[in-house]
Amino acid sequence: MSAMNFSRLKLRHLQCLVMVAQERNLVRAGKALSLTQPAVSKTVAELEEIVGRPLLLRRRRGVELTPAAEVLVRHAVSALRGLSEGLGLAMDLPEADQLHVAVGALPNMTANLLPEAVALLHASHPALRVRVVSGINAQLMMQLRQGEIDLVLGRLAQASAMADLAFEQLYSEPLLLVVRPGHPLASRRKPALDVLAGYPLVLPVSGSLIRHTADAFLIAQGVALPNRLVEATDTSFVVGLLQRSDAVWFGPQGAVEGFVSRGELKRLAIDTASTEGPVGLTVRRNAELSEGARLLMDTIHGIVQKRQSRAASRGLKDS
């Protein structure tokens, strides 16, 4: 690449290529970057012009990387991560000795487990600075890989998104169908799945990992998506919608269980065990964790162990 071409290279070119490499699909990459598919195609085309050779091979089901793209992606990931770490150090320089952690959290973590962990951690380390970043799995994995966050708490990402990352499973959880108390379906002992067609259905946003799980479950049960469909990941919005309508939420257990236990929402008696998936911690492989990240992970481990011990004790009492 000549010096003239190198001067045309922008961060957005590298960020776009890294996301396309992760998703192997221009539409999904665009959603993760909050861009349209034509915008992604244009950015990749600009990068191909700068590099002077093709980077993507279009296929019916997505795209493949050329050998040149494979090389560029490896170096782009390293460059983006180094730049992010450098900016973080520069911004934190006056407070370099202060403990801090940046955690990416999927919606099933922001309503229950993570708030409890941060509250406990602040009780023992009041000066710890915590930054919580919410988003869909693909976005958070890219930010983790680039060093913008220290760890991600949530469901295991797709295999294609786990390059250079390591996952530690904490437990498994299913998706649940929940409604407001007083909903027409709330009092039914075993409602059939096809009754969902008569109500607005709230699902995770298209392209997210749990949306794939929800869609697969509905397809396997022969249930078509209703015309009245709401896609959302913001728990506060969804709960507010359910309280004001007859909508049904198909959401992760971690996001709904607190509302159910407090009586604010009611679980429908529909078996969704097949939607169960691993939940845990994702970090950069072979990367040294900050002290703040280690403290947060230790606290999360402690909470999960206590919950599992209580659940085991209840199981023994019920047996």
Coordinates of C-alpha atoms in Angstrom, one line a residue:
M1 CA 0.0 0.0 0.0
S2 CA 1.5 3.3 -1.0
A3 CA 1.8 6.3 1.3
M4 CA -0.9 8.1 -0.7
N5 CA -3.3 5.2 -0.3
F6 CA -2.5 4.8 3.4
S7 CA -3.4 8.4 4.0
R8 CA -7.0 7.6 2.8
L9 CA -7.4 4.8 5.3
K10 CA -9.9 5.6 8.1
L11 CA -10.9 3.8 11.3
R12 CA -14.3 3.1 9.9
H13 CA -12.8 1.1 7.1
L14 CA -11.1 -1.2 9.6
Q15 CA -14.0 -1.4 12.0
C16 CA -16.3 -2.3 9.1
L17 CA -14.0 -5.1 7.8
V18 CA -13.6 -6.6 11.3
M19 CA -17.4 -6.8 11.8
V20 CA -17.9 -8.2 8.3
A21 CA -15.2 -10.8 9.0
Q22 CA -17.0 -11.7 12.3
E23 CA -20.5 -11.9 10.8
R24 CA -19.7 -13.1 7.3
N25 CA -22.8 -11.3 6.2
L26 CA -23.2 -7.7 5.1
V27 CA -26.7 -7.2 6.4
R28 CA -25.8 -8.5 9.9
A29 CA -22.6 -6.5 10.0
G30 CA -24.6 -3.4 9.1
K31 CA -27.0 -3.9 11.9
A32 CA -24.2 -4.4 14.4
L33 CA -22.6 -1.2 13.2
S34 CA -25.9 0.7 12.9
L35 CA -25.3 1.1 9.2
T36 CA -27.3 0.0 6.1
Q37 CA -26.1 -2.8 3.9
P38 CA -25.3 -0.4 1.1
A39 CA -23.2 1.7 3.5
V40 CA -21.2 -1.4 4.5
S41 CA -20.7 -2.4 0.8
K42 CA -19.5 1.1 0.0
T43 CA -17.1 1.2 2.9
V44 CA -15.6 -2.2 1.9
A45 CA -15.4 -1.1 -1.7
E46 CA -13.4 2.0 -0.5
L47 CA -11.1 -0.3 1.4
E48 CA -10.6 -2.6 -1.5
E49 CA -9.6 0.4 -3.6
I50 CA -7.1 1.5 -1.0
V51 CA -5.6 -1.9 -0.7
G52 CA -5.7 -2.5 -4.4
R53 CA -7.2 -6.0 -4.4
P54 CA -10.5 -7.7 -3.6
L55 CA -11.3 -8.4 0.0
L56 CA -14.6 -10.2 -0.1
L57 CA -16.1 -13.0 -2.2
R58 CA -19.9 -12.8 -2.4
R59 CA -21.8 -16.0 -1.8
R60 CA -25.5 -16.9 -1.8
R61 CA -25.6 -17.1 2.0
G62 CA -23.1 -14.3 2.8
V63 CA -19.4 -13.5 2.1
E64 CA -16.0 -15.1 2.4
L65 CA -12.7 -13.3 3.1
T66 CA -10.0 -13.4 0.5
P67 CA -6.4 -14.2 1.7
A68 CA -5.6 -10.5 1.6
A69 CA -8.6 -9.8 3.8
E70 CA -7.6 -12.5 6.3
V71 CA -4.2 -10.9 6.7
L72 CA -5.7 -7.4 7.0
V73 CA -8.3 -8.5 9.6
R74 CA -5.7 -9.9 11.9
H75 CA -3.7 -6.7 11.9
A76 CA -6.8 -4.5 12.0
V77 CA -8.0 -6.2 15.2
S78 CA -4.6 -5.7 16.8
A79 CA -4.4 -2.1 15.7
L80 CA -7.9 -1.2 16.9
R81 CA -7.3 -2.9 20.2
G82 CA -4.0 -1.1 20.7
L83 CA -5.5 2.3 19.8
S84 CA -8.4 1.7 22.2
E85 CA -6.0 0.8 25.0
G86 CA -3.8 3.8 24.3
L87 CA -6.8 6.2 24.3
G88 CA -8.0 4.6 27.5
L89 CA -4.6 5.1 29.2
A90 CA -4.4 8.7 27.9
M91 CA -7.9 9.5 29.2
D92 CA -7.3 7.9 32.6
L93 CA -3.8 9.2 33.1
P94 CA -4.6 11.6 35.9
E95 CA -6.3 8.7 37.7
A96 CA -4.0 5.9 36.6
D97 CA -4.0 4.2 40.0
Q98 CA -7.8 4.1 40.3
L99 CA -9.4 0.7 39.9
H100 CA -11.8 0.5 36.9
V101 CA -13.6 -2.0 34.8
A102 CA -15.7 -1.8 31.6
V103 CA -18.2 -4.6 31.2
G104 CA -20.4 -5.5 28.3
A105 CA -23.8 -6.8 29.4
L106 CA -26.6 -8.4 27.4
P107 CA -30.2 -7.6 28.5
N108 CA -30.6 -10.7 30.6
M109 CA -27.7 -9.5 32.8
T110 CA -28.6 -5.8 33.3
A111 CA -31.8 -6.5 35.3
N112 CA -30.5 -8.9 38.0
L113 CA -27.0 -10.4 38.2
L114 CA -24.9 -7.5 37.1
P115 CA -26.6 -4.9 39.4
E116 CA -26.1 -7.2 42.4
A117 CA -22.5 -7.7 41.5
V118 CA -21.7 -4.0 41.2
A119 CA -23.5 -3.2 44.4
L120 CA -21.5 -5.8 46.3
L121 CA -18.3 -4.7 44.7
H122 CA -18.8 -1.0 45.6
A123 CA -19.5 -2.0 49.2
S124 CA -15.9 -3.4 49.4
H125 CA -14.2 -1.1 46.9
P126 CA -16.0 2.3 46.9
A127 CA -13.5 3.9 44.6
L128 CA -14.0 1.3 41.8
R129 CA -15.1 2.9 38.5
V130 CA -17.6 0.7 36.6
R131 CA -18.7 1.3 33.0
V132 CA -21.5 -0.8 31.8
V133 CA -22.0 -1.1 28.0
S134 CA -25.3 -2.7 26.7
G135 CA -25.9 -4.0 23.3
I136 CA -26.4 -7.1 21.2
N137 CA -23.9 -10.0 21.2
A138 CA -22.1 -9.1 18.0
Q139 CA -21.6 -5.4 19.0
L140 CA -20.2 -6.4 22.4
M141 CA -17.9 -9.0 21.0
M142 CA -16.4 -6.5 18.6
Q143 CA -15.8 -4.0 21.4
L144 CA -14.3 -6.7 23.6
R145 CA -12.0 -7.8 20.8
Q146 CA -10.9 -4.2 20.2
G147 CA -10.2 -3.7 23.9
E148 CA -13.0 -1.1 24.5
I149 CA -14.4 -3.3 27.2
D150 CA -12.8 -5.9 29.6
L151 CA -15.3 -8.6 29.6
V152 CA -18.8 -9.5 28.4
L153 CA -21.5 -11.0 30.6
G154 CA -24.3 -12.9 28.8
R155 CA -25.0 -15.8 26.5
L156 CA -22.3 -17.6 24.6
A157 CA -21.8 -16.0 21.2
Q158 CA -21.9 -17.8 17.9
A159 CA -18.7 -19.7 17.0
S160 CA -17.9 -17.3 14.2
A161 CA -17.7 -14.5 16.7
M162 CA -15.4 -16.2 19.2
A163 CA -12.1 -15.9 17.4
D164 CA -9.4 -14.8 20.0
L165 CA -12.0 -14.9 22.7
A166 CA -12.6 -17.4 25.6
F167 CA -15.9 -18.2 27.3
E168 CA -16.5 -19.5 30.8
Q169 CA -20.0 -20.9 31.5
L170 CA -21.6 -20.0 34.7
Y171 CA -25.0 -21.6 34.2
S172 CA -27.7 -22.2 31.6
E173 CA -31.1 -20.4 31.2
P174 CA -34.1 -20.7 28.9
L175 CA -36.2 -18.0 27.2
L176 CA -39.6 -17.5 28.9
L177 CA -43.0 -16.3 27.8
V178 CA -44.4 -13.7 30.2
V179 CA -47.3 -11.3 30.4
R180 CA -48.8 -8.7 32.8
P181 CA -51.0 -10.0 35.7
G182 CA -54.5 -9.9 34.5
H183 CA -53.6 -10.7 30.9
P184 CA -56.2 -13.0 29.2
L185 CA -53.6 -15.8 29.0
A186 CA -52.3 -15.4 32.6
S187 CA -54.9 -17.6 34.2
R188 CA -54.8 -20.4 31.6
R189 CA -53.2 -23.6 33.0
K190 CA -51.6 -24.7 29.7
P191 CA -52.2 -22.3 26.9
A192 CA -51.4 -23.6 23.4
L193 CA -48.6 -21.8 21.5
D194 CA -50.9 -20.9 18.6
V195 CA -52.9 -18.5 20.9
L196 CA -49.9 -16.2 20.7
A197 CA -51.1 -15.2 17.2
G198 CA -53.9 -13.2 18.8
Y199 CA -51.6 -10.9 20.8
P200 CA -48.6 -8.6 20.1
L201 CA -45.4 -10.5 20.5
V202 CA -42.2 -8.9 21.9
L203 CA -39.0 -10.6 20.6
P204 CA -35.3 -9.7 20.9
V205 CA -34.0 -7.6 17.9
S206 CA -33.4 -9.3 14.6
G207 CA -29.9 -10.5 14.2
S208 CA -29.3 -11.1 17.9
L209 CA -28.3 -14.5 19.3
I210 CA -31.4 -15.0 21.4
R211 CA -33.6 -13.9 18.5
H212 CA -32.2 -16.8 16.5
T213 CA -33.1 -19.1 19.5
A214 CA -36.6 -17.7 19.8
D215 CA -37.2 -18.0 16.0
A216 CA -35.9 -21.6 16.0
F217 CA -38.3 -22.5 18.8
L218 CA -41.3 -21.0 17.1
I219 CA -40.5 -22.5 13.8
A220 CA -40.0 -26.0 15.4
Q221 CA -43.4 -25.6 17.0
G222 CA -45.0 -24.6 13.8
V223 CA -45.9 -21.1 15.0
A224 CA -45.7 -18.2 12.6
L225 CA -44.7 -14.8 13.8
P226 CA -47.8 -12.6 14.4
N227 CA -48.4 -9.5 12.4
R228 CA -48.2 -7.4 15.6
L229 CA -44.5 -7.8 16.4
V230 CA -42.3 -5.6 18.5
E231 CA -38.5 -6.1 18.5
A232 CA -36.7 -4.7 21.5
T233 CA -33.8 -5.4 23.9
D234 CA -34.4 -2.5 26.4
T235 CA -36.0 -4.2 29.5
S236 CA -37.5 -1.0 30.8
F237 CA -39.3 -0.4 27.5
V238 CA -40.6 -3.9 27.3
V239 CA -41.9 -4.0 30.8
G240 CA -43.6 -0.7 30.3
L241 CA -45.3 -2.0 27.2
L242 CA -46.5 -5.2 28.9
Q243 CA -48.0 -3.2 31.7
R244 CA -50.0 -1.1 29.2
S245 CA -51.1 -3.8 26.7
D246 CA -51.8 -7.5 26.1
A247 CA -48.4 -8.0 24.6
V248 CA -46.5 -11.3 25.3
W249 CA -42.7 -11.1 25.9
F250 CA -40.4 -13.9 24.8
G251 CA -37.4 -12.9 26.8
P252 CA -34.4 -14.5 28.6
Q253 CA -35.0 -15.8 32.1
G254 CA -32.4 -13.5 33.6
A255 CA -34.3 -10.4 32.3
V256 CA -37.7 -11.5 33.5
E257 CA -37.3 -13.5 36.7
G258 CA -37.0 -10.5 39.0
F259 CA -40.3 -9.1 37.6
V260 CA -42.0 -12.5 38.0
S261 CA -40.8 -13.0 41.6
R262 CA -42.1 -9.5 42.5
G263 CA -45.5 -10.3 40.9
E264 CA -45.1 -7.6 38.3
L265 CA -45.2 -10.1 35.4
K266 CA -46.5 -13.6 35.2
R267 CA -45.0 -16.5 33.3
L268 CA -47.1 -18.5 30.9
A269 CA -47.3 -22.2 31.5
I270 CA -45.7 -23.1 28.1
D271 CA -42.7 -25.4 28.0
T272 CA -39.7 -23.5 26.6
A273 CA -36.9 -25.8 27.9
S274 CA -35.5 -26.3 24.4
T275 CA -34.5 -22.6 24.3
E276 CA -32.0 -23.1 27.1
G277 CA -28.5 -21.8 26.4
P278 CA -25.2 -21.3 28.3
V279 CA -24.6 -18.0 30.1
G280 CA -21.2 -16.8 31.3
L281 CA -18.2 -14.6 31.0
T282 CA -16.3 -13.9 27.7
V283 CA -12.9 -12.4 27.8
R284 CA -10.0 -11.9 25.3
R285 CA -8.0 -15.1 25.1
N286 CA -4.5 -14.8 26.6
A287 CA -5.0 -11.2 27.6
E288 CA -4.1 -10.0 31.1
L289 CA -7.2 -8.8 33.0
S290 CA -7.2 -5.5 34.9
E291 CA -7.5 -5.7 38.7
G292 CA -11.0 -4.2 38.4
A293 CA -12.1 -6.9 35.9
R294 CA -10.8 -9.6 38.2
L295 CA -12.6 -8.2 41.2
L296 CA -15.9 -8.1 39.2
M297 CA -15.5 -11.6 37.9
D298 CA -14.8 -12.9 41.4
T299 CA -17.9 -11.2 42.7
I300 CA -20.0 -12.6 39.9
H301 CA -18.6 -16.1 40.7
G302 CA -19.5 -15.7 44.3
I303 CA -23.1 -14.7 43.6
V304 CA -23.7 -17.5 41.1
Q305 CA -22.2 -20.1 43.6
K306 CA -24.5 -18.8 46.4
R307 CA -27.6 -19.0 44.1
Q308 CA -26.7 -22.5 43.0
S309 CA -26.2 -23.6 46.6
R310 CA -29.6 -22.2 47.6
A311 CA -31.2 -23.9 44.6
A312 CA -29.6 -27.2 45.6
S313 CA -30.8 -26.8 49.2
R314 CA -34.4 -26.2 48.0
G315 CA -34.1 -29.2 45.8
L316 CA -33.1 -31.5 48.7
K317 CA -36.0 -30.1 50.8
D318 CA -38.5 -30.8 48.0
S319 CA -37.2 -34.3 47.4

